[in-house]
Amino acid sequence: MGETLGSQTVSTKCERIAKLAKQAPTMVLKTLAHHIDVEWLQEAHRRTRKDGATGVDGQTAEEYGARLEDNLRSLLERAKSGTYFAPPVRRVEIPKEGGKTRPLGIPTFEDKILQRAVAMVLEAIYEQEFLDCSYGFRPGRSAHGALTALRDATMAMGGGWIVEVDIQQYFDTIDHEQLRNVLGRRVGDGVLLRLIGKWLNAGVMKSGRLTYPDAGTPQGGVISPMLANIYLHDVLDRWFESEVQPRLRGRSVLVRFADDFVILCEHEQDARRVMEVLPKRFGKYGLALHPEKTRLVDFRRPGGAPPSDEDDDDRGAPTSFDLLGFTHHWARSRQGRSVVMLKTAKKRFGRSLHRIAQWCRKYRHTAVRQQWKMLVAKLRGHFNYYGVPLNCAALNTFRYSVSWLWYRALRRRSQKTRLTWERMRRLVLRYLPTACITHPYPNVRFRLST
């Protein structure tokens, strides 16, 4: 009961902050830290994952929660008085395709709570400013919302020219001084700005060595997605809406999820103008675009209206592009119309299978029932994300491939094992989940519910 009342109190405070931010869109808000009290920290603790990896201090969520109220009161006092010390984040490397790795920063559990508390204040302010084109790490929005918005815009426009953009090491290259300037236009509270500054300057611990990067926000930090969104809101979203779109001849749409975004233009000339100015705009804020992964894609509808005089007359076959793990391409529907379809991107498909193959090899001597439970969870997780309309072929292929990998692993448990593929196939059909569409198009969802 007390937790519910505390959540309601925090929700009321968030509404007050949001109302003030909406009523005064140009005002610098200087009194915000007083909203953060023990109840606010308790709500931040409730929203913080308890099963995450530990930071440099090795303290788990269970250990911190043993004396939760005392710890939160101490944390609040140190944060308000300015004596809080932001501990360095523990860096680990996450494998990527091509043998590359992605750095991931893991803060201490206490640091995660305080970062969550500050992020809750920033969210209440900036949700009043963020534009509809932004979908990443926002309440009530998701990657599938971004995919649906892009598909709907492309279908309504009859296709166009896609500016596919890749920001080089975005989270590691955010300029601290520029970020402070962006924040300072709305947030003037000294306590919050001081805490954010400490997190930006906190060291990184890797293999026992402590370093202090002069740019970037560590991926994995609770506050990092919020700061990254605020930065790109100023660098890209507002600039595109207020300065770029009014100067374009035809229609255009920006769809962004965190640092992944594409721009759809009705005319090739507009798309090329955007391509030309983007590097200059990002360079002004200390960011760089990948020269090979940033490209222009002819994504006009096959067999559509002829191009205008300013467009390229050689239409050729429309190409495809990748966004958020899906390949977007034109295809024929059952009614014979050209529609935009999504299928699992080849790199994501291969990476997912590679991880499951490694898992099967590592745990092949575990009890079969435990293996089955884990594989069911992995398959359901895959279907929950990639289960979009007309992607059933890729989902079924993934399920079959997982079954084969599991079969090979079980065969290697012992030379005496005589598990045949026919028997394995019967077990798979009975016990592994089947592919399903978990994200139907809105019009399909409406028809099914009536």
Coordinates of C-alpha atoms in Angstrom, one line a residue:
M1 CA 0.0 0.0 0.0
G2 CA 2.8 2.4 0.9
E3 CA 4.6 1.7 -2.4
T4 CA 1.4 2.5 -4.3
L5 CA 1.0 5.8 -2.4
G6 CA 4.6 6.6 -3.1
S7 CA 4.2 5.9 -6.8
Q8 CA 1.1 8.2 -6.9
T9 CA 3.0 11.0 -5.1
V10 CA 5.9 10.7 -7.6
S11 CA 3.4 10.6 -10.5
T12 CA 1.8 13.8 -9.2
K13 CA 5.2 15.5 -9.0
C14 CA 6.1 14.4 -12.6
E15 CA 2.8 15.9 -13.8
R16 CA 3.6 19.2 -12.1
I17 CA 7.1 19.3 -13.7
A18 CA 5.5 18.4 -17.1
K19 CA 2.8 21.1 -16.8
L20 CA 5.4 23.8 -15.9
A21 CA 7.6 22.7 -18.9
K22 CA 4.7 22.8 -21.3
Q23 CA 3.4 26.2 -20.1
A24 CA 6.9 27.8 -20.3
P25 CA 8.6 26.1 -23.4
T26 CA 11.5 28.6 -23.5
M27 CA 12.1 29.1 -19.7
V28 CA 15.1 27.6 -18.0
L29 CA 13.9 25.6 -15.0
K30 CA 16.1 26.3 -12.0
T31 CA 14.2 24.6 -9.2
L32 CA 13.9 20.9 -9.9
A33 CA 16.0 19.0 -7.3
H34 CA 13.5 19.6 -4.5
H35 CA 11.2 17.1 -6.2
I36 CA 13.7 14.4 -5.5
D37 CA 13.1 13.0 -2.0
V38 CA 13.2 9.5 -0.4
E39 CA 9.8 8.6 -2.0
W40 CA 11.2 9.6 -5.4
L41 CA 14.3 7.5 -4.9
Q42 CA 12.2 4.6 -3.7
E43 CA 10.3 4.8 -7.0
A44 CA 13.6 5.0 -8.9
H45 CA 14.7 1.9 -7.1
R46 CA 11.5 0.1 -8.0
R47 CA 12.1 1.0 -11.7
T48 CA 15.7 -0.2 -11.6
R49 CA 16.5 -3.7 -12.8
K50 CA 17.6 -5.9 -9.9
D51 CA 19.1 -8.7 -12.0
G52 CA 21.7 -6.6 -13.9
A53 CA 25.5 -7.1 -13.7
T54 CA 27.3 -5.5 -10.7
G55 CA 29.5 -2.4 -11.0
V56 CA 33.0 -1.8 -9.8
D57 CA 32.0 -2.2 -6.1
G58 CA 30.5 -5.7 -6.7
Q59 CA 27.4 -4.8 -4.7
T60 CA 24.2 -6.6 -5.8
A61 CA 20.6 -5.2 -5.6
E62 CA 19.8 -7.7 -2.9
E63 CA 22.7 -6.5 -0.7
Y64 CA 21.7 -2.8 -1.3
G65 CA 18.1 -3.6 -0.5
A66 CA 18.9 -5.1 2.9
R67 CA 19.1 -1.6 4.3
L68 CA 17.2 0.2 1.6
E69 CA 15.7 3.1 3.5
D70 CA 19.0 4.0 5.3
N71 CA 20.9 3.7 2.0
L72 CA 18.4 5.9 0.1
R73 CA 18.5 8.6 2.8
S74 CA 22.3 8.6 2.7
L75 CA 22.2 8.8 -1.1
L76 CA 19.8 11.7 -1.0
E77 CA 21.9 13.6 1.5
R78 CA 25.1 13.2 -0.6
A79 CA 23.3 14.0 -3.8
K80 CA 21.8 17.3 -2.4
S81 CA 24.9 18.4 -0.6
G82 CA 27.2 17.8 -3.5
T83 CA 29.4 15.2 -1.7
Y84 CA 28.1 12.3 -3.9
F85 CA 31.0 10.7 -5.8
A86 CA 30.2 9.2 -9.1
P87 CA 32.1 5.8 -9.2
P88 CA 33.7 4.7 -12.4
V89 CA 31.7 2.4 -14.7
R90 CA 32.9 -1.1 -15.3
R91 CA 33.4 -1.6 -19.0
V92 CA 32.8 -4.9 -20.9
E93 CA 32.9 -5.6 -24.6
I94 CA 29.8 -6.9 -26.3
P95 CA 30.5 -8.9 -29.5
K96 CA 29.2 -7.5 -32.8
E97 CA 29.1 -8.8 -36.3
G98 CA 32.4 -8.8 -38.2
G99 CA 34.4 -9.6 -35.2
K100 CA 34.0 -6.1 -33.7
T101 CA 32.9 -5.3 -30.2
R102 CA 30.6 -2.7 -28.6
P103 CA 31.7 -1.1 -25.3
L104 CA 29.1 -1.3 -22.5
G105 CA 29.4 0.6 -19.2
I106 CA 28.0 -0.9 -16.1
P107 CA 27.5 1.6 -13.2
T108 CA 27.1 0.5 -9.6
F109 CA 23.6 -0.3 -8.3
E110 CA 23.4 2.8 -6.2
D111 CA 24.5 4.9 -9.2
K112 CA 21.8 3.3 -11.3
I113 CA 19.2 4.4 -8.8
L114 CA 20.4 8.0 -8.7
Q115 CA 20.7 8.1 -12.5
R116 CA 17.1 6.8 -12.8
A117 CA 15.9 9.5 -10.4
V118 CA 17.5 12.3 -12.5
A119 CA 16.3 10.7 -15.7
M120 CA 12.7 10.7 -14.4
V121 CA 13.0 14.5 -13.9
L122 CA 14.4 15.0 -17.4
E123 CA 11.7 12.8 -18.9
A124 CA 9.0 14.9 -17.4
I125 CA 10.5 18.0 -18.9
Y126 CA 11.6 16.8 -22.4
E127 CA 8.5 14.7 -23.1
Q128 CA 6.8 18.0 -23.7
E129 CA 9.4 18.9 -26.3
F130 CA 10.3 15.7 -28.1
L131 CA 8.8 15.4 -31.6
D132 CA 6.7 12.7 -33.0
C133 CA 9.6 11.5 -35.2
S134 CA 11.5 10.2 -32.1
Y135 CA 10.7 6.7 -30.8
G136 CA 13.6 5.5 -28.8
F137 CA 13.5 5.1 -25.0
R138 CA 10.3 7.1 -24.6
P139 CA 7.2 6.0 -22.6
G140 CA 4.5 4.5 -24.8
R141 CA 6.9 4.3 -27.8
S142 CA 8.9 1.4 -29.3
A143 CA 10.9 0.2 -32.2
H144 CA 7.8 -1.3 -33.8
G145 CA 6.1 2.1 -33.6
A146 CA 8.9 3.6 -35.6
L147 CA 8.8 0.8 -38.2
T148 CA 5.0 1.2 -38.6
A149 CA 5.3 5.0 -38.9
L150 CA 8.0 4.6 -41.6
R151 CA 6.0 2.0 -43.5
D152 CA 2.8 4.0 -43.4
A153 CA 4.6 7.2 -44.6
T154 CA 6.3 5.3 -47.4
M155 CA 3.0 3.7 -48.6
A156 CA 1.2 7.1 -48.4
M157 CA 4.0 8.7 -50.4
G158 CA 4.2 5.9 -52.9
G159 CA 7.8 5.4 -52.1
G160 CA 10.7 7.8 -52.5
W161 CA 14.3 8.2 -51.7
I162 CA 15.7 7.0 -48.4
V163 CA 18.7 8.7 -46.8
E164 CA 20.1 5.8 -44.7
V165 CA 22.4 7.3 -42.0
D166 CA 24.9 5.7 -39.6
I167 CA 26.5 7.9 -36.9
Q168 CA 30.0 6.7 -36.1
Q169 CA 30.3 5.6 -32.4
Y170 CA 27.6 8.0 -31.4
F171 CA 27.5 7.3 -27.6
D172 CA 31.3 7.5 -27.4
T173 CA 31.6 10.8 -29.3
I174 CA 29.0 13.1 -27.7
D175 CA 30.8 16.3 -27.0
H176 CA 30.4 17.1 -23.2
E177 CA 30.5 20.9 -23.6
Q178 CA 28.0 20.9 -26.4
L179 CA 25.7 18.6 -24.3
R180 CA 26.0 20.9 -21.3
N181 CA 25.0 23.8 -23.6
V182 CA 22.0 21.9 -24.9
L183 CA 20.9 20.9 -21.4
G184 CA 21.4 24.5 -20.1
R185 CA 18.7 25.8 -22.4
R186 CA 16.1 24.1 -20.3
V187 CA 17.7 22.8 -17.1
G188 CA 19.2 25.3 -14.7
D189 CA 19.1 23.4 -11.5
G190 CA 22.6 23.3 -10.0
V191 CA 22.2 20.0 -8.2
L192 CA 21.0 18.1 -11.4
L193 CA 23.6 19.7 -13.6
R194 CA 26.4 18.9 -11.1
L195 CA 25.3 15.3 -10.9
I196 CA 25.2 15.0 -14.7
G197 CA 28.6 16.5 -15.0
K198 CA 30.0 14.0 -12.5
W199 CA 28.6 11.1 -14.6
L200 CA 30.0 12.5 -17.8
N201 CA 33.4 12.8 -16.1
A202 CA 33.3 9.5 -14.2
G203 CA 36.2 7.2 -15.2
V204 CA 35.9 3.9 -17.0
M205 CA 37.4 0.8 -15.4
K206 CA 38.6 -1.9 -17.8
S207 CA 40.8 -4.8 -16.9
G208 CA 41.9 -3.0 -13.7
R209 CA 42.9 0.1 -15.6
L210 CA 41.1 3.4 -14.9
T211 CA 40.7 6.0 -17.8
Y212 CA 38.8 9.3 -18.1
P213 CA 37.3 9.7 -21.6
D214 CA 36.8 13.4 -22.6
A215 CA 33.7 12.7 -24.7
G216 CA 30.7 10.3 -24.8
T217 CA 28.2 8.8 -22.4
P218 CA 28.8 5.1 -21.4
Q219 CA 26.4 2.7 -23.2
G220 CA 24.7 0.9 -20.4
G221 CA 24.3 3.8 -18.1
V222 CA 20.7 4.5 -17.0
I223 CA 20.9 8.2 -17.8
S224 CA 22.7 7.7 -21.2
P225 CA 19.7 7.0 -23.4
M226 CA 18.0 10.2 -22.0
L227 CA 21.0 12.4 -22.6
A228 CA 21.5 10.9 -26.1
N229 CA 17.9 11.6 -27.0
I230 CA 18.1 15.2 -25.7
Y231 CA 21.3 15.7 -27.8
L232 CA 19.8 14.4 -31.0
H233 CA 16.6 16.2 -30.4
D234 CA 18.5 19.4 -30.7
V235 CA 21.1 18.3 -33.3
L236 CA 18.7 16.6 -35.7
D237 CA 14.9 16.6 -34.9
R238 CA 14.2 20.3 -34.3
W239 CA 16.7 21.3 -37.0
F240 CA 15.1 19.0 -39.6
E241 CA 11.6 20.2 -38.8
S242 CA 12.3 23.9 -38.6
E243 CA 15.1 24.5 -41.1
V244 CA 15.3 21.5 -43.5
Q245 CA 11.7 20.6 -44.3
P246 CA 10.5 24.1 -45.2
R247 CA 13.3 24.3 -47.8
L248 CA 12.5 21.0 -49.6
R249 CA 10.4 20.9 -52.7
G250 CA 8.4 17.7 -51.9
R251 CA 7.2 15.8 -48.9
S252 CA 9.7 14.3 -46.4
V253 CA 9.6 12.2 -43.2
L254 CA 12.2 11.7 -40.5
V255 CA 11.9 8.5 -38.3
R256 CA 14.4 8.1 -35.5
F257 CA 14.9 5.4 -32.8
A258 CA 17.8 6.6 -30.5
D259 CA 20.8 7.0 -32.9
D260 CA 19.2 4.9 -35.7
F261 CA 17.3 7.0 -38.2
V262 CA 16.3 7.3 -41.8
I263 CA 14.9 10.2 -43.8
L264 CA 12.4 9.6 -46.6
C265 CA 12.1 12.2 -49.4
E266 CA 9.6 12.3 -52.2
H267 CA 12.2 13.7 -54.7
E268 CA 15.8 12.6 -55.4
Q269 CA 17.0 16.3 -55.5
D270 CA 15.7 16.9 -52.0
A271 CA 17.3 13.7 -50.7
R272 CA 20.7 14.7 -52.2
R273 CA 20.5 18.1 -50.6
V274 CA 19.9 16.5 -47.3
M275 CA 22.8 14.1 -47.8
E276 CA 25.0 17.0 -48.6
V277 CA 24.1 19.1 -45.5
L278 CA 23.9 16.3 -42.9
P279 CA 27.7 15.8 -42.4
K280 CA 28.1 19.6 -41.9
R281 CA 25.4 19.7 -39.3
F282 CA 26.6 16.7 -37.3
G283 CA 30.2 17.9 -37.6
K284 CA 29.2 21.2 -35.9
Y285 CA 28.3 19.1 -32.8
G286 CA 31.3 16.9 -32.8
L287 CA 29.7 13.9 -34.5
A288 CA 30.7 12.1 -37.7
L289 CA 28.7 10.0 -40.2
H290 CA 30.0 6.7 -41.4
P291 CA 31.2 7.3 -45.0
E292 CA 30.2 3.8 -46.3
K293 CA 27.1 3.0 -44.2
T294 CA 25.5 6.4 -45.0
R295 CA 23.9 6.1 -48.4
L296 CA 21.1 7.1 -50.7
V297 CA 18.6 4.4 -51.6
D298 CA 16.2 4.5 -54.5
F299 CA 13.0 3.2 -52.8
R300 CA 10.3 4.3 -55.2
R301 CA 7.3 2.0 -55.7
P302 CA 7.8 -0.4 -58.7
G303 CA 5.6 0.5 -61.6
G304 CA 4.6 3.8 -60.1
A305 CA 4.2 7.2 -61.7
P306 CA 7.1 8.2 -64.1
P307 CA 9.8 10.3 -62.5
S308 CA 9.9 14.1 -62.9
D309 CA 12.5 16.0 -65.0
E310 CA 14.6 16.5 -61.9
D311 CA 14.7 12.8 -60.9
D312 CA 16.8 10.1 -62.5
D313 CA 15.0 8.6 -65.5
D314 CA 16.7 5.2 -65.0
R315 CA 14.4 3.7 -62.3
G316 CA 15.9 0.2 -62.4
A317 CA 14.9 -2.2 -59.7
P318 CA 14.2 -0.6 -56.3
T319 CA 16.8 -1.5 -53.7
S320 CA 16.3 -2.2 -50.0
F321 CA 17.6 -0.8 -46.7
D322 CA 17.9 -2.0 -43.1
L323 CA 16.5 -0.4 -40.0
L324 CA 16.1 -1.7 -36.5
G325 CA 16.9 -5.3 -37.5
F326 CA 14.6 -5.5 -40.5
T327 CA 15.2 -5.3 -44.2
H328 CA 12.6 -3.1 -45.9
H329 CA 11.7 -4.0 -49.5
W330 CA 8.9 -3.7 -52.0
A331 CA 6.9 -6.9 -52.9
R332 CA 3.6 -7.9 -54.2
S333 CA 0.7 -8.5 -51.8
R334 CA -1.8 -11.3 -52.3
Q335 CA -4.1 -8.8 -54.0
G336 CA -1.2 -8.0 -56.5
R337 CA -0.4 -4.5 -55.2
S338 CA 3.1 -3.3 -54.5
V339 CA 3.5 -2.9 -50.7
V340 CA 6.4 -2.4 -48.3
M341 CA 7.3 -5.6 -46.6
L342 CA 9.7 -6.3 -43.7
K343 CA 11.9 -9.3 -43.2
T344 CA 14.5 -10.2 -40.7
A345 CA 17.8 -8.6 -41.7
K346 CA 20.4 -11.1 -42.8
K347 CA 23.0 -9.9 -40.3
R348 CA 20.6 -10.0 -37.4
F349 CA 19.4 -13.4 -38.4
G350 CA 22.9 -14.8 -38.6
R351 CA 24.0 -13.1 -35.3
S352 CA 21.0 -14.6 -33.5
L353 CA 21.7 -18.1 -34.8
H354 CA 25.4 -17.8 -33.9
R355 CA 24.6 -16.9 -30.3
I356 CA 22.2 -19.9 -30.0
A357 CA 24.8 -22.2 -31.5
Q358 CA 27.3 -21.1 -28.9
W359 CA 24.8 -21.5 -26.2
C360 CA 23.9 -25.1 -27.4
R361 CA 27.6 -26.1 -27.4
K362 CA 28.2 -24.6 -23.9
Y363 CA 25.1 -26.1 -22.2
R364 CA 24.7 -29.4 -24.1
H365 CA 25.4 -31.4 -21.0
T366 CA 22.8 -29.6 -19.0
A367 CA 19.5 -31.4 -18.3
V368 CA 17.4 -31.6 -21.4
R369 CA 14.4 -30.1 -19.6
Q370 CA 16.5 -27.0 -18.7
Q371 CA 17.8 -26.7 -22.2
W372 CA 14.2 -26.9 -23.5
K373 CA 13.0 -24.1 -21.2
M374 CA 15.8 -21.8 -22.2
L375 CA 15.3 -22.4 -25.9
V376 CA 11.6 -21.8 -25.6
A377 CA 12.4 -18.5 -24.0
K378 CA 14.9 -17.6 -26.7
L379 CA 12.5 -18.5 -29.5
R380 CA 9.6 -16.5 -27.9
G381 CA 11.9 -13.5 -27.5
H382 CA 12.8 -13.7 -31.2
F383 CA 9.2 -14.1 -32.3
N384 CA 8.1 -11.3 -30.0
Y385 CA 10.4 -8.9 -31.9
Y386 CA 10.5 -10.2 -35.4
G387 CA 6.9 -11.4 -35.6
V388 CA 5.7 -8.8 -38.1
P389 CA 3.3 -9.5 -41.0
L390 CA 4.7 -11.4 -44.0
N391 CA 7.9 -12.4 -42.1
C392 CA 6.7 -15.9 -41.4
A393 CA 9.2 -17.5 -43.8
A394 CA 12.1 -16.1 -41.9
L395 CA 10.6 -17.0 -38.5
N396 CA 10.0 -20.6 -39.6
T397 CA 13.5 -20.9 -41.0
F398 CA 14.9 -19.6 -37.7
R399 CA 12.9 -22.1 -35.7
Y400 CA 14.0 -25.0 -38.0
S401 CA 17.7 -23.8 -37.7
V402 CA 17.4 -23.6 -33.9
S403 CA 16.0 -27.2 -33.9
W404 CA 18.9 -28.5 -36.0
L405 CA 21.5 -26.8 -33.8
W406 CA 19.9 -28.3 -30.7
Y407 CA 19.8 -31.7 -32.3
R408 CA 23.5 -31.6 -33.2
A409 CA 24.3 -30.5 -29.6
L410 CA 22.3 -33.4 -28.1
R411 CA 23.9 -35.9 -30.5
R412 CA 27.3 -34.8 -29.2
R413 CA 26.4 -35.4 -25.5
S414 CA 27.4 -39.1 -25.8
Q415 CA 28.5 -41.5 -28.5
K416 CA 25.9 -43.9 -27.2
T417 CA 23.1 -41.5 -27.9
R418 CA 21.0 -42.7 -30.9
L419 CA 18.7 -39.7 -31.3
T420 CA 17.4 -39.7 -34.8
W421 CA 16.3 -36.6 -36.6
E422 CA 12.8 -38.0 -37.1
R423 CA 12.4 -38.4 -33.3
M424 CA 13.9 -34.9 -32.8
R425 CA 11.4 -33.5 -35.3
R426 CA 8.5 -34.9 -33.4
L427 CA 9.8 -33.5 -30.2
V428 CA 10.3 -30.1 -31.8
L429 CA 6.8 -30.0 -33.2
R430 CA 5.3 -30.9 -29.9
Y431 CA 7.4 -28.8 -27.5
L432 CA 9.0 -25.8 -29.2
P433 CA 6.8 -22.7 -29.9
T434 CA 5.6 -22.1 -33.4
A435 CA 6.2 -18.9 -35.3
C436 CA 3.5 -16.3 -34.8
I437 CA 2.8 -12.7 -35.8
T438 CA 3.0 -10.6 -32.6
H439 CA 2.9 -7.2 -34.3
P440 CA 0.0 -7.1 -36.8
Y441 CA -0.6 -3.9 -38.8
P442 CA -3.0 -1.5 -37.0
N443 CA -5.8 -2.1 -39.6
V444 CA -5.4 -5.9 -39.2
R445 CA -5.5 -5.6 -35.5
F446 CA -8.7 -3.6 -35.8
R447 CA -10.4 -6.1 -38.0
L448 CA -9.5 -8.9 -35.7
S449 CA -11.1 -7.1 -32.7
T450 CA -14.4 -6.4 -34.3

